[in-house]
Amino acid sequence: MDYIDFGKTGLKVSRLSIGTGTHGWGGRSQQTALGLDGLADLLHKAYDAGVNFWDSADEYGSHPHVARALRDLPRDKIVITTKTTARSGPAIAEDLARFCKELNTDVLDIVLLHSLREASWPKKYAGAMEALSRAKEQGMVRAVGFSCHGLGALRAATETDWVDVVLVRINHAGVNMDAKPARVVPLINKLYASGKAIYAMKVLGCGPLTHDVRGAIDYVLQLGTVHALTLGMRSALQLEENVRLVNELALKYPLPSV
């Protein structure tokens, strides 16, 4: 796969990201249910197919699986997202130290505040944001941001310079999204225009849109303001098909310069 500049983060990522959190929370997901070696093997296959962008989270319980996969792969060639539910400075510091240990890495590429909903989050979680900024300044974290689960939170991001990366729910049917596409897409466009890195989740609506995977991927890529999309694959066959579709469709919709 071709790699692109991920907003202004300085990172280069594949347009397809392999997700590890389908129906994930509470330390498990459909991907971690594959077992330590099962998911690690799938991540290996993703890397071999050119997918260098891996999406993980503390709540998915996927750190050990990512660490297992990294044993035999060049760490500097892979961009890993993780997510924290910590909401205070001290709790963030504890999570970052633990995440580095669990992932067996000195640097966390992308750390997101997980599942933000409220428009007031930049003020409410200022301590957590400051802790992530310090970690970024110290070289422990390369980019920071949040995963969005509320329209107010997404709107607030358009006015928050702190944000490097936004993980946003978007699909053509408005399934399992923060609002209908007509309300979400203008905010995505604004974030992209400001240089923020945008990647999409719920592209298949967390399941309901799997009857037309091509159409779902096509919709997100044709927006022209989404750098990458993450799909929670569970087999080599799904991986192969999604790599083929994203490679093909990305050629139709090159990203505009900002």
Short mmCIF file of C-alpha atoms in Angstrom, two decimals:
data_model
loop_
_atom_site.label_atom_id
_atom_site.label_comp_id
_atom_site.label_asym_id
_atom_site.label_seq_id
_atom_site.Cartn_x
_atom_site.Cartn_y
_atom_site.Cartn_z
CA MET A 1 0.00 0.00 0.00
CA ASP A 2 1.05 3.59 -0.54
CA TYR A 3 1.77 5.59 2.61
CA ILE A 4 0.50 9.14 3.06
CA ASP A 5 1.34 12.03 5.36
CA PHE A 6 -1.00 11.72 8.35
CA GLY A 7 -2.04 15.33 8.74
CA LYS A 8 0.70 17.35 10.41
CA THR A 9 1.81 14.56 12.76
CA GLY A 10 4.95 13.72 10.79
CA LEU A 11 3.76 10.11 10.59
CA LYS A 12 3.23 8.21 7.34
CA VAL A 13 0.39 5.68 7.34
CA SER A 14 -1.39 3.31 5.00
CA ARG A 15 -4.90 4.33 3.95
CA LEU A 16 -6.15 1.14 5.60
CA SER A 17 -5.68 0.60 9.32
CA ILE A 18 -6.26 -2.78 10.93
CA GLY A 19 -8.52 -2.44 13.94
CA THR A 20 -8.40 -4.63 17.05
CA GLY A 21 -11.59 -3.46 18.73
CA THR A 22 -14.71 -4.81 17.01
CA HIS A 23 -17.37 -4.80 19.75
CA GLY A 24 -14.43 -4.12 22.04
CA TRP A 25 -14.57 -2.91 25.63
CA GLY A 26 -13.74 -4.17 29.07
CA GLY A 27 -10.46 -5.76 27.99
CA ARG A 28 -11.71 -7.87 25.08
CA SER A 29 -12.89 -7.66 21.48
CA GLN A 30 -13.69 -9.94 18.57
CA GLN A 31 -10.06 -9.61 17.48
CA THR A 32 -8.54 -10.49 20.85
CA ALA A 33 -10.86 -13.51 20.89
CA LEU A 34 -8.62 -14.87 18.12
CA GLY A 35 -6.03 -15.50 20.84
CA LEU A 36 -2.56 -14.07 21.35
CA ASP A 37 -0.99 -15.91 18.44
CA GLY A 38 -4.08 -15.66 16.23
CA LEU A 39 -4.29 -11.87 16.30
CA ALA A 40 -0.49 -11.48 16.21
CA ASP A 41 -0.43 -13.61 13.06
CA LEU A 42 -3.14 -11.47 11.46
CA LEU A 43 -1.16 -8.32 12.31
CA HIS A 44 1.90 -9.91 10.68
CA LYS A 45 -0.14 -10.58 7.56
CA ALA A 46 -1.36 -6.98 7.58
CA TYR A 47 2.22 -5.71 7.70
CA ASP A 48 3.21 -8.03 4.86
CA ALA A 49 0.30 -6.60 2.83
CA GLY A 50 1.53 -3.05 3.43
CA VAL A 51 -0.80 -2.10 6.30
CA ASN A 52 1.52 -0.26 8.68
CA PHE A 53 -1.24 1.45 10.70
CA TRP A 54 -2.53 -0.59 13.65
CA ASP A 55 -5.37 0.58 15.89
CA SER A 56 -5.37 -0.70 19.47
CA ALA A 57 -6.68 0.41 22.86
CA ASP A 58 -6.35 -0.42 26.52
CA GLU A 59 -10.07 -1.22 26.67
CA TYR A 60 -9.75 -3.76 23.84
CA GLY A 61 -7.10 -5.71 25.72
CA SER A 62 -5.05 -5.83 22.54
CA HIS A 63 -1.69 -4.51 23.77
CA PRO A 64 -0.22 -8.00 24.38
CA HIS A 65 -1.26 -9.11 20.90
CA VAL A 66 0.36 -6.07 19.30
CA ALA A 67 3.52 -6.62 21.35
CA ARG A 68 3.65 -10.26 20.26
CA ALA A 69 3.35 -9.23 16.60
CA LEU A 70 6.10 -6.61 17.00
CA ARG A 71 8.65 -9.19 18.17
CA ASP A 72 9.62 -10.07 14.61
CA LEU A 73 8.85 -6.79 12.85
CA PRO A 74 10.69 -3.45 12.56
CA ARG A 75 9.10 -1.18 15.18
CA ASP A 76 9.98 2.01 13.29
CA LYS A 77 8.00 0.86 10.24
CA ILE A 78 4.69 0.52 12.11
CA VAL A 79 2.38 3.27 13.41
CA ILE A 80 0.40 2.20 16.46
CA THR A 81 -2.56 3.99 17.96
CA THR A 82 -3.63 3.28 21.51
CA LYS A 83 -6.33 4.88 23.62
CA THR A 84 -6.78 5.76 27.26
CA THR A 85 -9.87 6.22 29.40
CA ALA A 86 -7.82 8.17 31.97
CA ARG A 87 -9.15 11.67 32.52
CA SER A 88 -6.60 13.27 34.86
CA GLY A 89 -2.94 14.15 34.55
CA PRO A 90 -1.64 11.61 37.09
CA ALA A 91 -3.81 8.83 35.64
CA ILE A 92 -2.55 9.64 32.13
CA ALA A 93 1.07 9.42 33.32
CA GLU A 94 0.39 6.02 34.88
CA ASP A 95 -1.31 4.76 31.72
CA LEU A 96 1.48 5.90 29.42
CA ALA A 97 4.12 4.11 31.50
CA ARG A 98 2.01 0.95 31.56
CA PHE A 99 1.21 1.13 27.83
CA CYS A 100 4.91 1.36 26.96
CA LYS A 101 5.59 -1.71 29.08
CA GLU A 102 2.66 -3.69 27.66
CA LEU A 103 3.55 -2.79 24.06
CA ASN A 104 7.29 -3.20 24.72
CA THR A 105 8.09 0.14 23.14
CA ASP A 106 9.81 3.35 24.21
CA VAL A 107 7.56 5.55 22.07
CA LEU A 108 3.79 5.59 21.64
CA ASP A 109 3.00 6.84 18.14
CA ILE A 110 -0.56 8.03 18.75
CA VAL A 111 -2.43 8.25 22.05
CA LEU A 112 -6.11 9.16 22.00
CA LEU A 113 -8.47 10.08 24.80
CA HIS A 114 -10.97 7.27 24.34
CA SER A 115 -14.67 7.79 23.64
CA LEU A 116 -15.27 11.49 24.22
CA ARG A 117 -18.86 12.71 23.90
CA GLU A 118 -19.23 16.12 25.53
CA ALA A 119 -18.59 19.49 23.92
CA SER A 120 -16.95 20.59 27.18
CA TRP A 121 -14.14 18.02 27.00
CA PRO A 122 -11.28 20.50 26.25
CA LYS A 123 -12.02 22.29 29.53
CA LYS A 124 -13.14 19.27 31.54
CA TYR A 125 -10.06 17.18 30.71
CA ALA A 126 -7.45 19.94 30.57
CA GLY A 127 -5.23 18.08 33.05
CA ALA A 128 -5.20 14.96 30.92
CA MET A 129 -4.44 17.02 27.82
CA GLU A 130 -1.55 18.77 29.56
CA ALA A 131 -0.07 15.43 30.61
CA LEU A 132 -0.25 14.15 27.05
CA SER A 133 1.34 17.36 25.79
CA ARG A 134 4.22 16.93 28.25
CA ALA A 135 4.72 13.35 27.10
CA LYS A 136 4.79 14.59 23.52
CA GLU A 137 7.39 17.24 24.37
CA GLN A 138 9.50 14.57 26.08
CA GLY A 139 9.36 12.31 23.03
CA MET A 140 7.32 9.60 24.73
CA VAL A 141 4.30 10.25 22.47
CA ARG A 142 4.36 11.43 18.87
CA ALA A 143 0.76 12.60 18.38
CA VAL A 144 -2.32 13.11 20.55
CA GLY A 145 -6.04 13.40 20.03
CA PHE A 146 -9.31 11.63 20.77
CA SER A 147 -11.82 9.11 19.54
CA CYS A 148 -15.17 10.79 19.03
CA HIS A 149 -18.53 9.49 20.21
CA GLY A 150 -20.56 12.71 20.24
CA LEU A 151 -21.30 15.52 17.81
CA GLY A 152 -20.55 18.14 20.44
CA ALA A 153 -17.13 16.64 21.04
CA LEU A 154 -16.40 16.67 17.31
CA ARG A 155 -17.49 20.28 16.97
CA ALA A 156 -15.28 21.28 19.92
CA ALA A 157 -12.29 19.70 18.17
CA THR A 158 -12.60 22.19 15.31
CA GLU A 159 -11.73 24.92 17.82
CA THR A 160 -9.04 23.04 19.78
CA ASP A 161 -5.45 23.43 18.59
CA TRP A 162 -4.28 20.66 20.94
CA VAL A 163 -5.76 17.96 18.71
CA ASP A 164 -3.41 16.24 16.26
CA VAL A 165 -5.56 13.20 15.44
CA VAL A 166 -9.30 12.53 15.38
CA LEU A 167 -10.87 9.08 15.11
CA VAL A 168 -14.41 9.73 13.89
CA ARG A 169 -17.48 7.60 13.20
CA ILE A 170 -18.60 7.95 9.59
CA ASN A 171 -20.53 5.87 7.07
CA HIS A 172 -23.03 6.58 4.31
CA ALA A 173 -26.03 5.23 6.24
CA GLY A 174 -25.53 7.10 9.51
CA VAL A 175 -25.44 3.80 11.43
CA ASN A 176 -23.78 3.90 14.88
CA MET A 177 -22.68 7.49 14.26
CA ASP A 178 -22.78 10.68 16.31
CA ALA A 179 -25.31 12.20 13.89
CA LYS A 180 -26.38 11.87 10.28
CA PRO A 181 -23.60 12.26 7.68
CA ALA A 182 -24.94 15.66 6.60
CA ARG A 183 -24.03 17.01 10.04
CA VAL A 184 -20.79 15.10 10.56
CA VAL A 185 -19.12 15.56 7.16
CA PRO A 186 -18.82 19.40 7.32
CA LEU A 187 -16.99 19.05 10.65
CA ILE A 188 -14.65 16.42 9.21
CA ASN A 189 -13.95 18.77 6.30
CA LYS A 190 -13.15 21.61 8.68
CA LEU A 191 -10.81 19.45 10.75
CA TYR A 192 -9.01 18.23 7.63
CA ALA A 193 -8.62 21.79 6.33
CA SER A 194 -6.95 22.78 9.61
CA GLY A 195 -4.29 20.09 9.12
CA LYS A 196 -5.55 17.58 11.64
CA ALA A 197 -5.14 13.88 10.92
CA ILE A 198 -8.50 12.18 10.39
CA TYR A 199 -9.24 8.50 10.35
CA ALA A 200 -12.59 6.79 10.18
CA MET A 201 -14.23 4.08 12.26
CA LYS A 202 -17.68 2.45 11.96
CA VAL A 203 -17.20 2.52 8.18
CA LEU A 204 -19.30 -0.66 8.07
CA GLY A 205 -21.60 0.56 10.83
CA CYS A 206 -20.11 -2.04 13.19
CA GLY A 207 -21.66 -4.78 11.05
CA PRO A 208 -24.88 -3.67 9.34
CA LEU A 209 -23.14 -2.46 6.15
CA THR A 210 -21.08 -5.58 5.47
CA HIS A 211 -23.45 -6.50 2.63
CA ASP A 212 -21.70 -3.83 0.53
CA VAL A 213 -18.15 -3.38 1.79
CA ARG A 214 -17.01 -1.79 -1.45
CA GLY A 215 -19.75 0.83 -1.35
CA ALA A 216 -19.02 1.65 2.29
CA ILE A 217 -15.30 2.12 1.67
CA ASP A 218 -15.97 4.09 -1.50
CA TYR A 219 -18.19 6.53 0.40
CA VAL A 220 -15.56 7.33 3.01
CA LEU A 221 -12.69 7.70 0.56
CA GLN A 222 -14.68 9.87 -1.85
CA LEU A 223 -15.14 12.45 0.90
CA GLY A 224 -11.54 13.46 0.20
CA THR A 225 -10.98 14.55 3.80
CA VAL A 226 -10.31 11.24 5.56
CA HIS A 227 -6.68 10.13 5.62
CA ALA A 228 -7.32 6.51 6.57
CA LEU A 229 -10.03 4.12 7.70
CA THR A 230 -9.84 1.41 10.30
CA LEU A 231 -11.61 -1.91 9.82
CA GLY A 232 -11.82 -4.65 12.42
CA MET A 233 -10.78 -7.64 10.37
CA ARG A 234 -10.82 -11.18 11.76
CA SER A 235 -9.35 -13.30 8.98
CA ALA A 236 -6.70 -13.28 6.28
CA LEU A 237 -9.49 -13.40 3.70
CA GLN A 238 -11.09 -10.21 5.04
CA LEU A 239 -7.68 -8.56 5.17
CA GLU A 240 -6.87 -9.48 1.58
CA GLU A 241 -10.21 -8.21 0.30
CA ASN A 242 -10.05 -4.92 2.21
CA VAL A 243 -6.48 -4.24 1.09
CA ARG A 244 -7.56 -4.82 -2.51
CA LEU A 245 -10.58 -2.51 -2.22
CA VAL A 246 -8.74 0.31 -0.46
CA ASN A 247 -5.83 0.17 -2.91
CA GLU A 248 -8.22 0.30 -5.85
CA LEU A 249 -10.52 3.01 -4.54
CA ALA A 250 -7.78 5.23 -3.12
CA LEU A 251 -6.50 5.70 -6.66
CA LYS A 252 -9.87 7.26 -7.58
CA TYR A 253 -9.85 9.72 -4.69
CA PRO A 254 -6.42 11.29 -4.05
CA LEU A 255 -6.33 13.51 -0.99
CA PRO A 256 -6.24 17.26 -1.63
CA SER A 257 -3.38 19.34 -0.28
CA VAL A 258 -4.02 21.53 2.76
#
